[in-house]
mmCIF file of C-alpha atoms in Angstrom:
data_model
loop_
_atom_site.group_PDB
_atom_site.id
_atom_site.type_symbol
_atom_site.label_atom_id
_atom_site.label_comp_id
_atom_site.label_asym_id
_atom_site.label_seq_id
_atom_site.Cartn_x
_atom_site.Cartn_y
_atom_site.Cartn_z
ATOM 1 C CA MET F 238 -5.881 -1.247 -23.622
ATOM 2 C CA SER F 239 -7.504 0.353 -20.504
ATOM 3 C CA ASN F 240 -7.898 3.939 -19.518
ATOM 4 C CA PHE F 241 -6.613 4.853 -16.104
ATOM 5 C CA ALA F 242 -6.821 7.950 -13.781
ATOM 6 C CA ILE F 243 -4.852 8.590 -10.753
ATOM 7 C CA THR F 244 -5.091 10.617 -7.631
ATOM 8 C CA GLY F 245 -1.963 11.949 -5.669
ATOM 9 C CA VAL F 246 0.111 12.111 -8.791
ATOM 10 C CA ALA F 247 2.646 14.503 -7.206
ATOM 11 C CA GLY F 248 3.349 12.141 -4.366
ATOM 12 C CA TYR F 249 6.324 9.853 -3.802
ATOM 13 C CA ILE F 250 4.738 6.507 -4.735
ATOM 14 C CA ALA F 251 3.003 7.793 -7.874
ATOM 15 C CA PRO F 252 5.848 7.291 -10.390
ATOM 16 C CA ARG F 253 5.826 3.557 -9.552
ATOM 17 C CA HIS F 254 2.101 3.443 -10.697
ATOM 18 C CA LEU F 255 2.734 5.646 -13.771
ATOM 19 C CA LYS F 256 5.492 3.196 -14.846
ATOM 20 C CA ALA F 257 3.330 0.223 -14.261
ATOM 21 C CA ILE F 258 0.350 1.715 -16.215
ATOM 22 C CA LYS F 259 2.688 2.338 -19.133
ATOM 23 C CA GLU F 260 4.582 -0.995 -18.887
ATOM 24 C CA THR F 261 1.308 -2.922 -18.924
ATOM 25 C CA GLY F 262 0.341 -1.089 -22.262
ATOM 26 C CA ASN F 263 -2.375 1.111 -20.908
ATOM 27 C CA THR F 264 -2.900 4.859 -20.823
ATOM 28 C CA LEU F 265 -3.427 7.482 -18.216
ATOM 29 C CA VAL F 266 -6.257 10.065 -19.167
ATOM 30 C CA ALA F 267 -6.530 12.056 -16.064
ATOM 31 C CA ALA F 268 -4.666 12.895 -12.873
ATOM 32 C CA VAL F 269 -5.348 14.971 -9.717
ATOM 33 C CA ASP F 270 -3.199 16.390 -6.922
ATOM 34 C CA PRO F 271 -3.547 19.658 -4.921
ATOM 35 C CA HIS F 272 0.112 20.256 -5.691
ATOM 36 C CA ASP F 273 1.153 21.155 -9.261
ATOM 37 C CA SER F 274 4.655 20.032 -9.235
ATOM 38 C CA VAL F 275 3.722 17.096 -11.645
ATOM 39 C CA GLY F 276 6.378 17.269 -14.249
ATOM 40 C CA VAL F 277 6.868 13.535 -13.931
ATOM 41 C CA LEU F 278 3.648 13.207 -16.156
ATOM 42 C CA ASP F 279 5.860 14.446 -19.128
ATOM 43 C CA SER F 280 7.897 11.141 -18.740
ATOM 44 C CA TYR F 281 4.845 8.896 -19.022
ATOM 45 C CA PHE F 282 1.612 10.518 -20.167
ATOM 46 C CA PRO F 283 2.101 14.150 -21.158
ATOM 47 C CA ASP F 284 -1.347 14.262 -22.743
ATOM 48 C CA ALA F 285 -3.178 13.226 -19.581
ATOM 49 C CA ALA F 286 -5.704 15.999 -18.162
ATOM 50 C CA PHE F 287 -4.492 17.323 -14.805
ATOM 51 C CA PHE F 288 -6.503 18.901 -12.084
ATOM 52 C CA THR F 289 -5.584 20.504 -8.703
ATOM 53 C CA GLU F 290 -9.183 20.367 -7.422
ATOM 54 C CA PHE F 291 -10.644 16.978 -6.772
ATOM 55 C CA GLU F 292 -14.171 18.257 -7.471
ATOM 56 C CA ARG F 293 -13.335 19.015 -11.087
ATOM 57 C CA PHE F 294 -11.383 15.672 -11.534
ATOM 58 C CA ASP F 295 -14.592 13.856 -10.324
ATOM 59 C CA ARG F 296 -16.582 15.787 -12.706
ATOM 60 C CA HIS F 297 -14.206 15.095 -15.614
ATOM 61 C CA LEU F 298 -14.375 11.231 -14.798
ATOM 62 C CA GLU F 299 -18.139 11.499 -14.642
ATOM 63 C CA LYS F 300 -18.251 13.327 -18.048
ATOM 64 C CA LEU F 301 -16.027 10.509 -19.448
ATOM 65 C CA ARG F 302 -18.279 7.834 -17.953
ATOM 66 C CA ARG F 303 -21.402 9.292 -19.923
ATOM 67 C CA GLY F 304 -19.340 9.519 -23.069
ATOM 68 C CA PRO F 305 -18.180 7.050 -25.657
ATOM 69 C CA GLY F 306 -16.992 3.641 -24.383
ATOM 70 C CA SER F 307 -13.533 4.192 -25.644
ATOM 71 C CA GLU F 308 -13.158 7.379 -23.444
ATOM 72 C CA ARG F 309 -14.440 5.915 -20.113
ATOM 73 C CA VAL F 310 -11.959 5.162 -17.316
ATOM 74 C CA GLN F 311 -11.682 1.355 -16.231
ATOM 75 C CA TYR F 312 -9.257 1.989 -13.340
ATOM 76 C CA VAL F 313 -8.492 4.581 -10.848
ATOM 77 C CA SER F 314 -5.047 4.262 -9.158
ATOM 78 C CA ILE F 315 -4.989 5.931 -5.656
ATOM 79 C CA CYS F 316 -1.801 7.369 -4.420
ATOM 80 C CA SER F 317 -3.228 9.943 -2.177
ATOM 81 C CA PRO F 318 -2.707 10.368 1.567
ATOM 82 C CA ASN F 319 -3.819 7.324 3.527
ATOM 83 C CA HIS F 320 -6.793 9.102 5.336
ATOM 84 C CA LEU F 321 -8.268 9.862 1.806
ATOM 85 C CA HIS F 322 -8.105 6.402 0.400
ATOM 86 C CA ASP F 323 -11.570 5.512 1.529
ATOM 87 C CA ALA F 324 -13.221 8.518 -0.030
ATOM 88 C CA HIS F 325 -11.138 8.107 -3.335
ATOM 89 C CA ILE F 326 -12.027 4.394 -3.552
ATOM 90 C CA ARG F 327 -15.634 5.305 -3.212
ATOM 91 C CA GLN F 328 -15.315 7.981 -5.996
ATOM 92 C CA ALA F 329 -13.550 5.447 -8.317
ATOM 93 C CA LEU F 330 -16.438 2.821 -7.830
ATOM 94 C CA ARG F 331 -19.131 5.576 -8.391
ATOM 95 C CA VAL F 332 -17.715 6.515 -11.822
ATOM 96 C CA GLY F 333 -17.706 2.868 -12.827
ATOM 97 C CA ALA F 334 -14.084 2.055 -12.399
ATOM 98 C CA HIS F 335 -12.049 -0.401 -10.471
ATOM 99 C CA ALA F 336 -9.817 0.950 -7.658
ATOM 100 C CA ILE F 337 -6.132 0.149 -7.415
ATOM 101 C CA CYS F 338 -5.061 1.570 -4.049
ATOM 102 C CA GLU F 339 -1.800 1.898 -2.191
ATOM 103 C CA LYS F 340 -1.613 0.405 1.101
ATOM 104 C CA PRO F 341 -2.982 0.892 3.688
ATOM 105 C CA LEU F 342 -6.169 0.264 1.873
ATOM 106 C CA VAL F 343 -7.924 2.216 4.761
ATOM 107 C CA LEU F 344 -7.070 3.126 8.183
ATOM 108 C CA ASN F 345 -9.720 1.144 10.181
ATOM 109 C CA PRO F 346 -10.966 -2.384 9.473
ATOM 110 C CA TRP F 347 -14.677 -1.460 9.694
ATOM 111 C CA ASN F 348 -14.295 0.841 6.580
ATOM 112 C CA LEU F 349 -13.687 -2.416 4.699
ATOM 113 C CA ASP F 350 -17.112 -3.858 5.222
ATOM 114 C CA ALA F 351 -18.865 -0.803 3.684
ATOM 115 C CA LEU F 352 -16.390 -1.073 0.832
ATOM 116 C CA ARG F 353 -17.447 -4.689 0.209
ATOM 117 C CA ASP F 354 -21.058 -3.631 -0.113
ATOM 118 C CA LEU F 355 -20.039 -0.889 -2.700
ATOM 119 C CA GLU F 356 -18.175 -3.319 -4.754
ATOM 120 C CA ALA F 357 -21.427 -5.561 -4.987
ATOM 121 C CA GLU F 358 -23.417 -2.424 -5.674
ATOM 122 C CA TYR F 359 -21.346 -0.921 -8.313
ATOM 123 C CA GLU F 360 -20.015 -4.293 -9.711
ATOM 124 C CA ARG F 361 -16.401 -3.221 -9.472
ATOM 125 C CA ARG F 362 -13.353 -4.370 -7.551
ATOM 126 C CA VAL F 363 -11.220 -2.723 -4.968
ATOM 127 C CA TYR F 364 -7.612 -3.957 -5.349
ATOM 128 C CA VAL F 365 -4.710 -3.176 -2.888
ATOM 129 C CA ILE F 366 -0.949 -3.072 -3.694
ATOM 130 C CA LEU F 367 0.714 -5.889 -1.680
ATOM 131 C CA GLN F 368 3.814 -5.996 -3.737
ATOM 132 C CA LEU F 369 5.897 -7.970 -1.204
ATOM 133 C CA ARG F 370 3.667 -11.080 -1.815
ATOM 134 C CA LEU F 371 5.328 -11.188 -5.190
ATOM 135 C CA HIS F 372 8.825 -10.725 -4.039
ATOM 136 C CA PRO F 373 10.834 -14.038 -4.900
ATOM 137 C CA ALA F 374 12.457 -14.066 -1.448
ATOM 138 C CA ALA F 375 8.949 -13.736 0.252
ATOM 139 C CA ILE F 376 7.527 -16.366 -2.057
ATOM 140 C CA ALA F 377 10.529 -18.822 -1.362
ATOM 141 C CA LEU F 378 10.054 -18.193 2.540
ATOM 142 C CA LYS F 379 6.398 -18.997 2.340
ATOM 143 C CA GLN F 380 7.122 -22.254 0.512
ATOM 144 C CA THR F 381 9.666 -23.189 3.124
ATOM 145 C CA VAL F 382 7.130 -22.640 5.936
ATOM 146 C CA GLU F 383 4.331 -24.436 4.191
ATOM 147 C CA GLN F 384 6.609 -27.386 3.499
ATOM 148 C CA ALA F 385 7.269 -27.667 7.300
ATOM 149 C CA GLY F 386 3.442 -28.416 7.534
ATOM 150 C CA GLY F 387 3.046 -26.444 10.846
ATOM 151 C CA THR F 388 4.957 -28.994 12.666
ATOM 152 C CA ARG F 389 7.301 -26.352 14.307
ATOM 153 C CA ARG F 390 7.105 -22.581 15.579
ATOM 154 C CA HIS F 391 9.414 -20.235 13.788
ATOM 155 C CA THR F 392 11.491 -17.473 15.378
ATOM 156 C CA VAL F 393 11.335 -14.388 13.270
ATOM 157 C CA ASP F 394 13.043 -10.964 13.636
ATOM 158 C CA LEU F 395 12.061 -8.017 11.488
ATOM 159 C CA ARG F 396 13.829 -4.672 11.527
ATOM 160 C CA TYR F 397 12.751 -1.989 9.015
ATOM 161 C CA ILE F 398 14.219 1.559 9.282
ATOM 162 C CA ALA F 399 13.350 4.097 6.831
ATOM 163 C CA PRO F 400 15.110 7.311 7.916
ATOM 164 C CA ARG F 401 13.273 10.582 7.316
ATOM 165 C CA GLY F 402 14.212 14.131 7.675
ATOM 166 C CA ARG F 403 12.500 16.771 9.807
ATOM 167 C CA TRP F 404 9.992 17.442 6.946
ATOM 168 C CA TYR F 405 8.370 14.148 7.756
ATOM 169 C CA GLY F 406 6.947 15.389 11.086
ATOM 170 C CA TYR F 407 5.335 18.284 9.385
ATOM 171 C CA SER F 408 3.726 16.445 6.647
ATOM 172 C CA TRP F 409 0.623 14.377 6.396
ATOM 173 C CA LYS F 410 2.771 11.256 6.999
ATOM 174 C CA GLY F 411 3.788 12.528 10.534
ATOM 175 C CA ASP F 412 0.227 13.133 11.441
ATOM 176 C CA LYS F 413 -1.323 9.948 13.103
ATOM 177 C CA GLU F 414 -4.798 10.939 12.293
ATOM 178 C CA LYS F 415 -3.928 11.093 8.531
ATOM 179 C CA SER F 416 -1.301 8.401 8.105
ATOM 180 C CA GLY F 417 -2.211 6.012 10.828
ATOM 181 C CA GLY F 418 1.276 6.429 12.314
ATOM 182 C CA ILE F 419 4.393 4.450 11.677
ATOM 183 C CA ALA F 420 2.957 1.047 11.966
ATOM 184 C CA SER F 421 0.449 1.921 9.139
ATOM 185 C CA ASN F 422 2.543 4.106 7.008
ATOM 186 C CA ILE F 423 5.794 2.153 6.780
ATOM 187 C CA GLY F 424 5.076 -1.146 8.571
ATOM 188 C CA ILE F 425 1.860 -2.307 6.943
ATOM 189 C CA HIS F 426 3.345 -4.293 4.036
ATOM 190 C CA PHE F 427 5.768 -6.186 6.316
ATOM 191 C CA PHE F 428 2.984 -6.970 8.785
ATOM 192 C CA ASP F 429 0.763 -8.150 5.808
ATOM 193 C CA LEU F 430 3.824 -10.202 4.696
ATOM 194 C CA LEU F 431 4.217 -11.894 8.265
ATOM 195 C CA LEU F 432 0.491 -12.650 8.432
ATOM 196 C CA TRP F 433 0.456 -14.027 4.925
ATOM 197 C CA ILE F 434 3.356 -16.438 5.582
ATOM 198 C CA PHE F 435 2.974 -17.356 9.287
ATOM 199 C CA GLY F 436 -0.876 -17.063 9.915
ATOM 200 C CA ASP F 437 -3.242 -15.230 12.141
ATOM 201 C CA VAL F 438 -2.459 -13.165 15.162
ATOM 202 C CA ARG F 439 -2.735 -14.738 18.537
ATOM 203 C CA ALA F 440 -1.251 -12.073 20.768
ATOM 204 C CA VAL F 441 0.213 -8.555 20.497
ATOM 205 C CA ASP F 442 2.702 -6.609 22.680
ATOM 206 C CA VAL F 443 4.010 -3.110 22.014
ATOM 207 C CA GLU F 444 7.009 -2.352 23.877
ATOM 208 C CA ILE F 445 7.836 1.120 22.426
ATOM 209 C CA ARG F 446 5.204 3.298 20.947
ATOM 210 C CA GLU F 447 6.764 6.745 19.927
ATOM 211 C CA ARG F 448 6.240 9.036 16.902
ATOM 212 C CA GLN F 449 9.462 7.929 15.198
ATOM 213 C CA LYS F 450 9.738 4.471 16.514
ATOM 214 C CA MET F 451 7.653 1.288 17.396
ATOM 215 C CA VAL F 452 9.014 -1.891 18.852
ATOM 216 C CA GLY F 453 6.989 -5.023 19.907
ATOM 217 C CA ARG F 454 6.356 -8.660 19.581
ATOM 218 C CA LEU F 455 3.751 -10.695 17.905
ATOM 219 C CA GLN F 456 2.565 -14.168 18.423
ATOM 220 C CA LEU F 457 1.379 -15.601 15.194
ATOM 221 C CA GLU F 458 -0.183 -19.058 14.380
ATOM 222 C CA HIS F 459 3.170 -20.434 13.219
ATOM 223 C CA ALA F 460 5.886 -18.019 14.528
ATOM 224 C CA ASP F 461 7.011 -15.599 17.488
ATOM 225 C CA VAL F 462 7.931 -12.444 15.907
ATOM 226 C CA SER F 463 10.174 -9.516 17.216
ATOM 227 C CA TRP F 464 9.788 -6.339 15.161
ATOM 228 C CA PHE F 465 11.444 -2.974 15.086
ATOM 229 C CA LEU F 466 10.130 0.124 12.989
ATOM 230 C CA SER F 467 11.821 3.391 12.797
ATOM 231 C CA THR F 468 12.123 6.572 10.787
ATOM 232 C CA ASN F 469 14.859 7.985 12.959
ATOM 233 C CA PRO F 470 18.136 8.182 11.048
ATOM 234 C CA ALA F 471 20.034 7.577 14.395
ATOM 235 C CA ASP F 472 18.662 3.995 14.301
ATOM 236 C CA MET F 473 20.401 3.225 11.177
ATOM 237 C CA PRO F 474 23.123 0.483 11.563
ATOM 238 C CA GLY F 475 26.535 1.612 10.835
ATOM 239 C CA GLU F 476 27.025 -0.719 8.081
ATOM 240 C CA ALA F 477 23.718 0.053 6.321
ATOM 241 C CA GLN F 478 23.975 1.628 2.753
ATOM 242 C CA GLY F 479 21.262 3.653 1.016
ATOM 243 C CA ARG F 480 18.143 5.134 2.108
ATOM 244 C CA GLY F 481 16.571 2.322 4.168
ATOM 245 C CA TYR F 482 17.497 -0.788 6.092
ATOM 246 C CA ARG F 483 15.405 -4.052 5.868
ATOM 247 C CA ALA F 484 16.413 -7.097 7.712
ATOM 248 C CA LEU F 485 14.256 -10.217 8.086
ATOM 249 C CA THR F 486 15.545 -13.462 9.731
ATOM 250 C CA VAL F 487 13.701 -16.682 10.247
ATOM 251 C CA ASP F 488 15.168 -19.259 12.583
ATOM 252 C CA GLY F 489 18.554 -17.473 12.280
ATOM 253 C CA ALA F 490 18.442 -17.508 8.347
ATOM 254 C CA ALA F 491 18.538 -14.165 6.598
ATOM 255 C CA TYR F 492 15.877 -13.370 3.760
ATOM 256 C CA ASP F 493 17.099 -10.403 1.545
ATOM 257 C CA LEU F 494 13.999 -8.191 0.826
ATOM 258 C CA ALA F 495 16.253 -5.016 0.131
ATOM 259 C CA GLY F 496 16.415 -5.566 -3.641
ATOM 260 C CA GLY F 497 14.021 -6.262 -6.406
ATOM 261 C CA PHE F 498 11.451 -3.532 -5.665
ATOM 262 C CA GLU F 499 11.794 -1.672 -8.863
ATOM 263 C CA HIS F 500 9.309 -3.915 -10.922
ATOM 264 C CA LEU F 501 7.035 -5.171 -8.207
ATOM 265 C CA HIS F 502 4.370 -2.589 -8.905
ATOM 266 C CA THR F 503 4.222 -3.544 -12.449
ATOM 267 C CA ASP F 504 3.952 -7.280 -11.462
ATOM 268 C CA VAL F 505 1.014 -6.325 -9.273
ATOM 269 C CA TYR F 506 -0.520 -4.499 -12.210
ATOM 270 C CA HIS F 507 0.027 -7.390 -14.569
ATOM 271 C CA ASP F 508 -1.687 -9.667 -11.919
ATOM 272 C CA ILE F 509 -4.796 -7.499 -11.501
ATOM 273 C CA LEU F 510 -5.124 -6.999 -15.310
ATOM 274 C CA SER F 511 -4.845 -10.812 -15.908
ATOM 275 C CA GLY F 512 -7.770 -11.484 -13.418
ATOM 276 C CA GLY F 513 -5.830 -11.890 -10.117
ATOM 277 C CA GLY F 514 -4.915 -9.207 -7.696
ATOM 278 C CA PHE F 515 -5.271 -8.794 -4.003
ATOM 279 C CA GLY F 516 -8.435 -7.306 -2.587
ATOM 280 C CA ILE F 517 -10.313 -6.431 0.535
ATOM 281 C CA ASP F 518 -10.143 -9.863 2.125
ATOM 282 C CA GLU F 519 -6.319 -10.000 1.642
ATOM 283 C CA ALA F 520 -6.021 -6.591 3.207
ATOM 284 C CA TYR F 521 -8.233 -7.167 6.145
ATOM 285 C CA ALA F 522 -5.851 -8.873 8.636
ATOM 286 C CA SER F 523 -2.888 -6.494 8.396
ATOM 287 C CA ILE F 524 -5.288 -3.340 8.711
ATOM 288 C CA ALA F 525 -6.963 -4.889 11.915
ATOM 289 C CA LEU F 526 -3.551 -5.526 13.279
ATOM 290 C CA VAL F 527 -1.978 -2.091 12.800
ATOM 291 C CA ARG F 528 -5.169 -0.506 14.307
ATOM 292 C CA GLU F 529 -4.660 -2.520 17.405
ATOM 293 C CA LEU F 530 -0.849 -1.603 17.508
ATOM 294 C CA ARG F 531 -1.536 2.069 17.358
#
């Protein structure tokens, strides 16, 4: 059993990490968030220490690092706003823990080079949550493309609409300097998926670049991709159900990525804890791409 800490525990994505920590048989010993609406901890780890000040959280982890081995934190799960990821990864490494970070790992590709150096210095790893790579439909598609052996170019259409209310524009997620904008905040895992399956970027064209919408085309090594991202509820198709709409077609065939998300974070944790996991090298291409898009 490993000890975990978590940053951004009051945020939207944190419950998936709490669930993954618990389902993999580990324990959470410390959490931090400037907001104190963290009753979710009662459902998972009610005994975890909680801080609203990052400095006190950092001091607590340093105290644990210097204490008995059974109290030390081996992993820090990072669920904080995107612009804080780099600093929180550095803090995790400094206190002797591996970092498991939500995507985007960082906002700019050059930050990754410095993190590689810190991995070597502290002898710890930086992992990123790229859960779509473990989605059965995505794995099946990758196998289909690989079986074609690069003998054809594929035609791909991606549409992802995640409708958000007016609050979104007032939050850090609506601030491009903090979130990286729509391509980084909601598009990053789909761009990673496309690069993982169809190869490196050859050309980029952005047709619409707005606060709530981005539309463009990508020329990848093995595919020509049209993509559409939006947080505007008006863009939801009439037949769509639920809080979002995901549609991926390859050569006219649809691949269902709408379901099966509930357990993917736990699958990523299992992968990391068993010696696998996705790291800086896997994150680099998509981060470089979304930087270019914005």
